[in-house]
Amino acid sequence: MSQSVEEQKTLSVPPYLCAQFVNQLIIQITGGGEPIMKVMKFGGTSVGRPERMHHIVSLVTRQEEPTIVVLSALSGTTNALVEIGENIARGDRDAARKTIEKLEAHYQQFISELVTKPASVDKAKAVVAEHFEFLNIILKISFSEALSKDILAQGELLSTRLFCVYLEEQGVGHALLPALEFMSIDAYDEPQIGSIKVKLSQLLQQRKEVKLFVTQGYICRNSRGEVDNLKRGGSDYSASLIAAALNASVCEIWTDIDGMHNNDPRVVKKTVPVEQLSFDEAAELAYFGAKILHPASIWPAQQYKVPVRLLNTMQPEAKGTLIAEKADGVGVKAVAAKDNIIAIRIKSSRMLLAYGFLRKIFEVFEKYRTPIDMITTSEVAVSITIDNPQYLKEILKELEPFGSTEVDHNQTIISVVGNEIAQTSDIIKKLFGSIMNIPVRMVSYGGSPHNISLLISAEHKTQILQQLNKGMFGLE
Ligand code: ADP
Ligand code: ASP
Ligand code: MG
C-alpha cells in the first residue's frame, strides 16, 4: 500500500486505541509479515571518538537480523548545546558564540579522523557546516523554549548523519530513519507508542530491501509538532520505545561499562556487573538513579516483552546484563542513589482517625503533575518525597489548610534492589547493620517485594554506598 509523504506525516493514532487495533492497522498498511528486527543503541562515549565510530560499524555489520541502530550525540555535545541555549536565554550571545566555535572545531577535528576519501570528506564537511550554520542563525534570533529544543536536537542529528557518511564510505548499505518522522510525545510528554508503531512500520515498509537502519535517540516531536526530546539520557528510552514498537528480538544498550553494576561505579571503587535482572528490578534501579539507564527506559520493553541487554562497546565479549521478564539470582542485586530529592512533612492532628486525608494531599500533587517517590505515614504526620521542584511553592501553599509543613532539600534516596528482598529478615539485618551510624530520614519497605528505599541527607551518600558495598556485597 503506498501513501504520499504528506499523508504519512498527518497519520496520527490517538492514544486510546488499543494495541490489537494498532497491530491490525499496521498489518493493513504493511501487508504484515515484517521481519523480526534487532535494536542496538550506542551512547555518547561509544560514538564520541572517530575510532569508536569505526568500531561500532564492525559491531553492527556482524548482525544477521535486520537492525536499527540508535545513536546518541557525541559525548560532551549535549552538555555544550545546553550551555549554548542557557547563554542565549540569558542574553549572553558572546558566550554562546564561543561555545559554538569550540564545538565546531571539535567536529572539524572529529571528521578529519572519521573519513578519508575526498567525496566522504566533502559530505562530512557539508553536514557539519549545515548544523553549525543553523546554530549561528539561532544566535541572531530571539530566544524561545521551542528554539532551545531545536538547539538540543543538533547533537543526535549530527552524530547519525556523520555515522551514515562513514557507512557510505565503507560501502555498507543502510538507510537513515529520521526520528522526527516517527517518535512523538503527547501534551503530557508521554510517548505515543501506538502512533510510533504505525509510523515506524510505514517507514520500514518503504525500505524493505534495507537491512541496516540508523536513527537518532533522544529527539522527538511534541503535541504541537515542534522538535522536542525525551529528557537527558533519553536515547535509551528511544531505543526501548523503538524495540517495543517493532516487537524487536532484543534491545541492546551499548555503553562504556559491562552492564548494570551492583553499586554506582562513580562513587564506589569496587563494583561488579549483575548478570541478570528482571524488568521490575531494572526499572527500580533505573528510576532510582542507576545512570546507565534512563529512568523510564524499561517500561516499553517490559510491556512488549522485549529483552534488554546492557553491553560494553569497548569490551563486546563481556557478558553484560540481561534484563527480562524472569531473572535468575536471589537476594540483593544492586543499590542505587537518586539525588536532588525534596522531602515534605505534613503534620496535622486532624489526620488522627480521619479518612480522605491522604487523598486530599495526593490531589495537590496530582494537580501540579508532580510525582511522589516515597511516602511514610504516622498517626499525626505524613512524609512525602518529590524530585521535581518546579511547583514546590504552589504545592506548599495548597497544603497549608491540611497542617504545618516542613521541607528538607538536598536529600538522597538510596534504593536496595533484588529478588524478594523485602521478605528476607537476614537482608534487613545486614542492611541496617551496615548503616547504623548514618541518620535515616525515611524508610520505604514492603511497597514492592524487590525494593527497600531509604531517604538520607545527600552529605552521607558516598559513605552509605561504600558501607552498603561492604555490608551487603562483601566488596571493599
Ligand atoms: P551512555 O552515554 O552510553 O548513555 P551513560 O553515561 O548514560 O552512558 O551511562 C553509563 C554510565 O553510568 C557508566 O559509565 C557509569 O559511570 C554510570 N553508572 C551509574 N550507576 C551505574 C550502575 N549501577 N551500573 C553501571 N553503570 C552505572
Ligand atoms: N544526548 C542526550 C544526552 O546527553 C541523550 C543521550 O545521550 O541519551 O542527554
Ligand atoms: Mg545514557
XYZ file of C-alpha atoms and ligand atoms in Angstrom:
513
model
C 0.000 0.000 0.000
C 1.514 3.325 -0.977
C 0.900 6.692 0.616
C 2.135 10.177 -0.096
C 4.663 11.700 2.289
C 2.029 14.239 3.322
C -0.473 11.507 4.249
C 2.163 9.684 6.278
C 3.054 12.805 8.205
C -0.517 13.545 9.154
C -1.400 9.997 10.185
C -1.570 10.098 13.945
C -3.047 7.424 16.152
C -4.968 8.559 19.216
C -3.517 7.102 22.426
C -6.814 5.454 23.377
C -6.624 2.988 20.505
C -5.911 -0.468 21.830
C -2.788 -2.442 20.913
C -4.821 -5.006 18.963
C -6.321 -2.300 16.766
C -2.909 -0.729 16.185
C -1.449 -4.093 15.192
C -4.343 -4.661 12.820
C -3.784 -1.219 11.312
C -0.101 -1.988 10.810
C -0.899 -5.270 9.076
C -3.263 -3.378 6.752
C -0.643 -0.741 5.980
C 2.326 -3.036 5.594
C 0.718 -6.247 4.471
C 2.124 -7.918 7.599
C 4.962 -10.434 7.647
C 7.585 -7.932 8.764
C 10.959 -9.431 9.663
C 11.974 -9.533 13.313
C 14.339 -6.682 13.986
C 17.038 -6.017 16.494
C 17.714 -2.649 18.134
C 21.262 -1.571 19.016
C 21.703 1.724 20.878
C 25.103 3.350 21.256
C 25.623 6.075 23.845
C 27.718 9.231 23.778
C 31.069 7.708 24.721
C 30.521 4.838 22.258
C 30.369 7.333 19.379
C 32.479 10.083 20.966
C 35.709 9.371 19.090
C 36.240 8.597 15.387
C 37.876 5.233 16.151
C 34.868 4.289 18.287
C 32.507 5.038 15.408
C 34.704 2.838 13.208
C 34.484 0.090 15.809
C 30.682 0.353 16.001
C 30.450 -0.337 12.289
C 32.242 -3.626 12.875
C 29.696 -4.469 15.603
C 26.578 -3.591 13.638
C 27.619 -5.265 10.423
C 28.112 -8.599 12.231
C 24.361 -8.930 12.695
C 22.241 -11.414 10.820
C 18.881 -9.863 11.621
C 17.791 -6.526 10.182
C 18.967 -3.953 12.685
C 18.034 -0.454 13.790
C 20.982 1.447 15.220
C 20.002 4.231 17.610
C 22.707 6.816 18.259
C 23.236 9.431 20.945
C 25.129 12.642 20.337
C 28.940 12.501 20.648
C 29.866 12.721 24.336
C 30.007 16.301 25.577
C 27.856 17.648 22.744
C 24.504 17.792 24.549
C 26.153 19.472 27.542
C 27.627 22.076 25.183
C 24.246 22.562 23.489
C 22.575 23.021 26.898
C 25.195 25.668 27.685
C 24.588 27.422 24.353
C 20.825 27.503 24.993
C 21.277 28.813 28.526
C 23.639 31.544 27.381
C 21.253 32.655 24.647
C 18.331 32.617 27.112
C 20.343 34.827 29.443
C 21.207 37.205 26.600
C 24.917 36.340 26.698
C 25.338 35.762 22.981
C 29.118 36.185 23.101
C 29.463 33.251 25.462
C 27.092 31.212 23.259
C 29.130 32.105 20.152
C 32.352 30.981 21.847
C 30.855 27.608 22.793
C 29.544 27.159 19.241
C 33.018 27.904 17.834
C 34.679 25.464 20.217
C 32.148 22.756 19.397
C 32.559 23.307 15.668
C 36.338 22.972 15.974
C 35.778 19.685 17.817
C 33.592 18.399 14.957
C 36.117 19.521 12.308
C 38.782 17.523 14.095
C 36.389 14.572 14.506
C 35.536 14.314 10.810
C 39.164 14.712 9.791
C 39.794 11.381 11.540
C 36.440 9.783 10.692
C 36.619 9.705 6.907
C 39.430 9.788 4.366
C 38.041 9.587 0.822
C 37.650 13.088 -0.705
C 33.956 12.567 -1.509
C 33.247 11.485 2.088
C 35.306 14.361 3.496
C 33.235 16.802 1.428
C 29.987 15.207 2.617
C 31.039 15.233 6.280
C 32.152 18.871 5.984
C 28.802 19.786 4.431
C 26.927 18.087 7.307
C 28.964 19.955 9.937
C 28.616 23.255 8.056
C 24.834 22.847 7.820
C 24.305 22.258 11.552
C 26.692 24.966 12.707
C 25.157 27.434 10.266
C 21.834 26.643 11.930
C 23.306 27.307 15.396
C 24.799 30.584 14.188
C 21.445 31.686 12.769
C 19.792 30.886 16.098
C 22.274 33.244 17.751
C 20.681 36.097 15.858
C 17.001 35.432 16.580
C 15.014 35.925 19.740
C 15.013 33.088 22.210
C 12.081 30.767 22.853
C 11.579 27.465 24.641
C 10.935 25.766 21.285
C 14.187 27.137 19.921
C 16.145 25.699 22.839
C 14.819 22.241 21.917
C 15.941 22.797 18.320
C 19.422 23.557 19.647
C 19.465 20.377 21.771
C 18.463 18.236 18.772
C 21.595 19.135 16.791
C 23.778 16.583 18.613
C 21.860 13.474 17.556
C 21.209 14.898 14.075
C 24.965 15.394 13.627
C 26.093 12.028 15.018
C 23.686 9.999 12.875
C 24.423 11.886 9.676
C 28.179 11.596 10.198
C 27.833 7.903 11.001
C 25.947 7.445 7.720
C 28.690 9.261 5.805
C 31.192 6.798 7.264
C 28.944 3.801 6.480
C 28.701 5.017 2.909
C 32.472 5.387 2.688
C 32.787 1.787 3.855
C 30.259 0.636 1.278
C 27.793 -0.562 3.944
C 24.190 -0.422 2.699
C 21.940 1.456 5.127
C 19.137 3.994 5.460
C 18.703 6.921 7.828
C 15.314 6.920 9.563
C 14.566 10.436 10.802
C 13.308 10.079 14.387
C 11.359 13.319 13.961
C 9.137 11.474 11.475
C 8.007 8.776 13.909
C 8.979 9.492 17.535
C 6.358 11.607 19.299
C 5.159 12.639 22.740
C 1.738 13.881 23.804
C 0.770 17.039 25.673
C 1.935 15.399 28.942
C 5.320 14.451 27.450
C 4.318 10.789 27.304
C 5.479 8.816 24.239
C 2.670 7.844 21.863
C 3.541 4.215 21.392
C 0.573 3.485 19.069
C 1.483 6.269 16.707
C 5.206 5.417 16.883
C 4.363 1.820 15.937
C 2.312 2.804 12.913
C 4.679 5.445 11.572
C 7.783 3.349 12.076
C 6.213 0.362 10.333
C 5.301 2.570 7.397
C 8.818 3.949 7.115
C 10.357 0.479 7.258
C 7.883 -0.812 4.741
C 9.102 1.775 2.238
C 12.660 0.441 2.588
C 12.042 -3.310 2.661
C 15.367 -4.098 0.978
C 17.406 -2.338 3.683
C 18.951 -4.436 6.471
C 20.602 -1.660 8.472
C 18.780 1.436 9.654
C 20.220 4.348 11.609
C 18.144 6.721 13.700
C 18.511 9.402 16.355
C 17.935 8.694 20.003
C 16.577 11.375 22.358
C 14.758 13.604 19.855
C 11.058 13.571 19.069
C 8.129 15.795 18.161
C 5.741 17.121 20.774
C 1.971 17.566 20.576
C 2.438 20.956 18.882
C 4.569 19.310 16.198
C 7.715 21.064 17.465
C 11.085 19.416 17.910
C 11.377 18.162 21.490
C 13.269 15.468 23.402
C 12.859 12.595 25.855
C 14.946 14.369 28.556
C 18.633 13.884 29.336
C 19.861 10.352 28.726
C 16.738 9.794 26.592
C 18.379 7.734 23.851
C 17.888 4.626 25.999
C 14.190 5.470 26.112
C 14.112 5.932 22.312
C 15.730 2.520 21.856
C 13.274 0.818 24.178
C 10.305 2.535 22.513
C 11.527 1.506 19.061
C 12.144 -2.065 20.254
C 8.651 -2.172 21.759
C 7.038 -0.639 18.685
C 8.610 -3.271 16.439
C 8.372 -6.198 18.839
C 12.118 -6.483 18.335
C 14.012 -9.652 19.257
C 16.261 -7.692 21.621
C 17.077 -4.146 22.640
C 20.831 -3.813 23.116
C 22.111 -0.801 25.034
C 25.820 -0.425 24.243
C 27.683 1.830 26.635
C 31.045 2.346 28.348
C 30.637 -0.260 31.088
C 29.946 -4.013 31.098
C 26.358 -3.913 32.309
C 24.450 -2.815 35.387
C 26.844 -2.912 38.345
C 25.913 -3.745 41.913
C 26.690 -0.174 43.018
C 27.413 3.223 41.480
C 30.915 2.952 39.950
C 31.259 6.733 40.006
C 31.073 6.683 43.791
C 32.309 3.265 44.906
C 35.674 1.788 43.867
C 34.982 -1.928 43.647
C 31.763 -2.784 41.813
C 30.782 -5.867 39.811
C 28.326 -6.422 36.956
C 24.959 -8.078 37.651
C 24.315 -10.897 35.159
C 20.530 -10.895 35.190
C 17.783 -8.546 36.291
C 14.036 -8.818 35.973
C 12.246 -5.915 34.280
C 10.921 -4.854 37.692
C 14.363 -4.861 39.281
C 15.915 -2.953 36.374
C 13.067 -0.425 36.360
C 13.593 0.266 40.069
C 17.345 0.729 39.598
C 16.910 2.984 36.569
C 14.249 5.080 38.273
C 16.218 5.318 41.499
C 19.413 6.633 39.986
C 21.459 3.973 38.144
C 22.606 6.338 35.393
C 23.329 3.549 32.931
C 19.619 3.552 32.027
C 17.218 6.465 31.507
C 14.664 6.347 34.366
C 11.715 5.488 32.113
C 13.534 3.264 29.642
C 12.367 -0.110 30.942
C 8.583 0.085 30.680
C 8.241 -0.059 26.860
C 10.462 -3.148 26.648
C 8.691 -4.679 29.631
C 5.235 -4.030 28.239
C 6.108 -5.589 24.882
C 8.299 -8.329 26.443
C 11.461 -7.392 24.569
C 14.605 -8.483 26.440
C 17.139 -5.728 27.071
C 20.887 -6.337 27.102
C 23.373 -3.884 28.562
C 26.707 -4.281 26.787
C 30.112 -2.648 26.715
C 31.202 -1.185 23.364
C 34.831 -1.234 24.470
C 34.612 -4.873 25.602
C 31.976 -6.505 23.363
C 32.757 -10.047 24.512
C 31.820 -9.284 28.142
C 28.511 -10.855 29.229
C 26.907 -7.607 30.377
C 23.440 -7.677 31.934
C 20.367 -9.406 30.598
C 17.054 -7.811 31.600
C 13.987 -9.966 31.011
C 10.647 -10.999 32.491
C 12.246 -13.548 34.792
C 15.769 -13.347 36.144
C 17.991 -15.770 37.990
C 19.706 -14.775 41.169
C 18.262 -14.284 44.591
C 18.828 -11.717 47.285
C 20.199 -8.224 46.903
C 21.496 -7.470 43.429
C 22.315 -3.774 43.410
C 21.986 -0.429 45.144
C 21.431 2.938 43.501
C 21.172 6.534 44.639
C 18.842 9.258 43.389
C 19.943 12.819 44.173
C 18.182 16.172 44.474
C 15.225 14.855 46.409
C 12.956 17.129 48.434
C 11.169 15.753 51.498
C 7.941 17.348 52.707
C 6.448 16.531 56.091
C 2.805 17.476 56.660
C 1.837 17.426 60.333
C -1.768 17.524 61.363
C -3.744 16.410 64.381
C -6.730 16.147 62.042
C -5.135 13.145 60.426
C -5.864 11.193 63.558
C -8.592 8.664 62.756
C -9.545 10.643 59.627
C -10.196 9.133 56.246
C -9.835 11.002 52.969
C -6.875 12.962 54.346
C -4.273 11.278 52.144
C -6.494 11.558 49.078
C -6.689 15.326 49.528
C -2.929 15.578 49.883
C -2.308 13.406 46.803
C -4.718 15.556 44.810
C -2.485 18.571 45.376
C 0.500 16.723 43.874
C -1.670 15.414 41.063
C -2.883 18.923 40.238
C 0.737 20.034 39.740
C 1.715 16.827 37.910
C 4.471 16.201 40.461
C 5.180 12.512 41.044
C 5.733 11.281 44.579
C 8.622 8.850 45.046
C 8.463 7.808 48.707
C 5.782 8.112 51.337
C 5.631 7.213 55.013
C 2.807 7.901 57.429
C 2.176 8.039 61.146
C -0.982 8.968 63.019
C -0.078 12.651 63.072
C 2.164 13.209 60.092
C 2.888 12.132 56.564
C 6.251 12.469 54.792
C 6.460 12.584 51.020
C 9.390 12.957 48.643
C 9.480 14.576 45.217
C 12.288 15.220 42.751
C 10.705 17.982 40.719
C 10.887 21.358 42.482
C 9.035 23.243 39.705
C 5.756 23.714 41.600
C 7.030 23.383 45.162
C 5.833 26.856 46.167
C 2.335 26.260 44.808
C 2.162 22.788 46.375
C 3.177 24.094 49.807
C 0.585 26.879 49.563
C -2.166 24.379 48.789
C -1.045 22.069 51.599
C -1.417 24.854 54.179
C -5.048 24.055 55.118
C -4.040 20.466 55.995
C -1.491 21.320 58.676
C 2.041 22.601 59.148
C 4.687 21.673 56.600
C 8.442 21.176 56.903
C 10.677 20.926 53.849
C 14.127 19.302 53.640
C 16.100 19.933 50.469
C 19.187 18.093 49.296
C 18.080 14.606 50.218
C 19.080 11.348 48.507
C 17.079 8.156 48.039
C 19.147 5.012 48.425
C 17.435 2.003 46.868
C 18.403 -1.551 47.605
C 17.075 -3.802 44.839
C 16.901 -7.559 44.438
C 14.717 -10.623 44.293
C 12.198 -10.959 47.139
C 14.474 -8.960 49.411
C 11.738 -7.338 51.424
C 10.762 -10.761 52.793
C 14.189 -11.840 53.926
C 14.911 -10.992 57.546
C 18.611 -11.697 57.086
C 18.796 -8.957 54.444
C 17.079 -6.409 56.683
C 19.510 -7.221 59.466
C 22.503 -6.839 57.132
C 21.135 -3.649 55.608
C 20.529 -1.800 58.843
C 23.574 -3.377 60.467
C 25.837 -1.867 57.820
C 24.498 1.702 58.051
C 23.836 2.074 61.777
C 25.999 5.201 62.083
C 24.077 7.116 59.382
C 20.881 9.043 60.170
C 17.941 7.854 58.047
C 15.060 10.296 57.411
C 12.558 7.836 55.863
C 12.313 4.105 55.134
C 10.105 2.560 52.481
C 9.707 -1.145 52.956
C 7.099 -3.565 51.664
C 5.848 -1.406 48.781
C 7.413 -3.841 46.361
C 8.990 -7.232 47.115
C 12.228 -6.232 45.431
C 12.969 -2.784 46.773
C 13.825 -1.192 50.084
C 14.401 2.563 49.932
C 15.994 4.861 52.469
C 15.974 8.646 52.483
C 19.144 10.235 53.777
C 20.768 13.632 53.678
C 22.878 13.944 50.496
C 26.044 14.554 52.518
C 26.009 10.896 53.627
C 25.573 9.404 50.155
C 29.161 8.330 49.450
C 29.558 6.896 52.915
C 26.322 4.899 52.788
C 27.040 3.487 49.311
C 30.506 2.408 50.456
C 29.220 0.863 53.661
C 26.463 -0.986 51.779
C 29.052 -2.278 49.318
C 30.903 -3.858 52.188
C 27.928 -4.889 54.292
C 25.633 -6.252 51.573
C 28.080 -7.442 48.899
C 31.294 -8.051 50.822
C 33.153 -5.722 48.433
C 35.620 -3.073 49.541
P 25.804 6.419 27.610
O 26.480 7.672 27.201
O 26.318 5.213 26.898
O 24.318 6.530 27.609
P 25.824 6.845 30.452
O 26.935 7.727 30.900
O 24.485 7.457 30.336
O 26.277 6.158 29.103
O 25.699 5.558 31.410
C 26.831 4.781 31.688
C 27.450 5.225 32.997
O 26.507 5.002 34.047
C 28.646 4.446 33.435
O 29.829 4.940 32.853
C 28.628 4.578 34.943
O 29.507 5.555 35.382
C 27.205 5.065 35.258
N 26.523 4.226 36.256
C 25.886 4.672 37.362
N 25.377 3.667 38.075
C 25.693 2.524 37.419
C 25.476 1.144 37.677
N 24.797 0.729 38.738
N 25.971 0.263 36.788
C 26.655 0.655 35.718
N 26.904 1.951 35.411
C 26.431 2.880 36.244
N 22.463 13.172 24.018
C 21.450 13.129 25.049
C 22.074 13.436 26.403
O 23.277 13.627 26.501
C 20.701 11.832 25.085
C 21.541 10.605 25.425
O 22.762 10.628 25.330
O 20.936 9.591 25.760
O 21.357 13.533 27.354
Mg 22.955 7.393 28.949
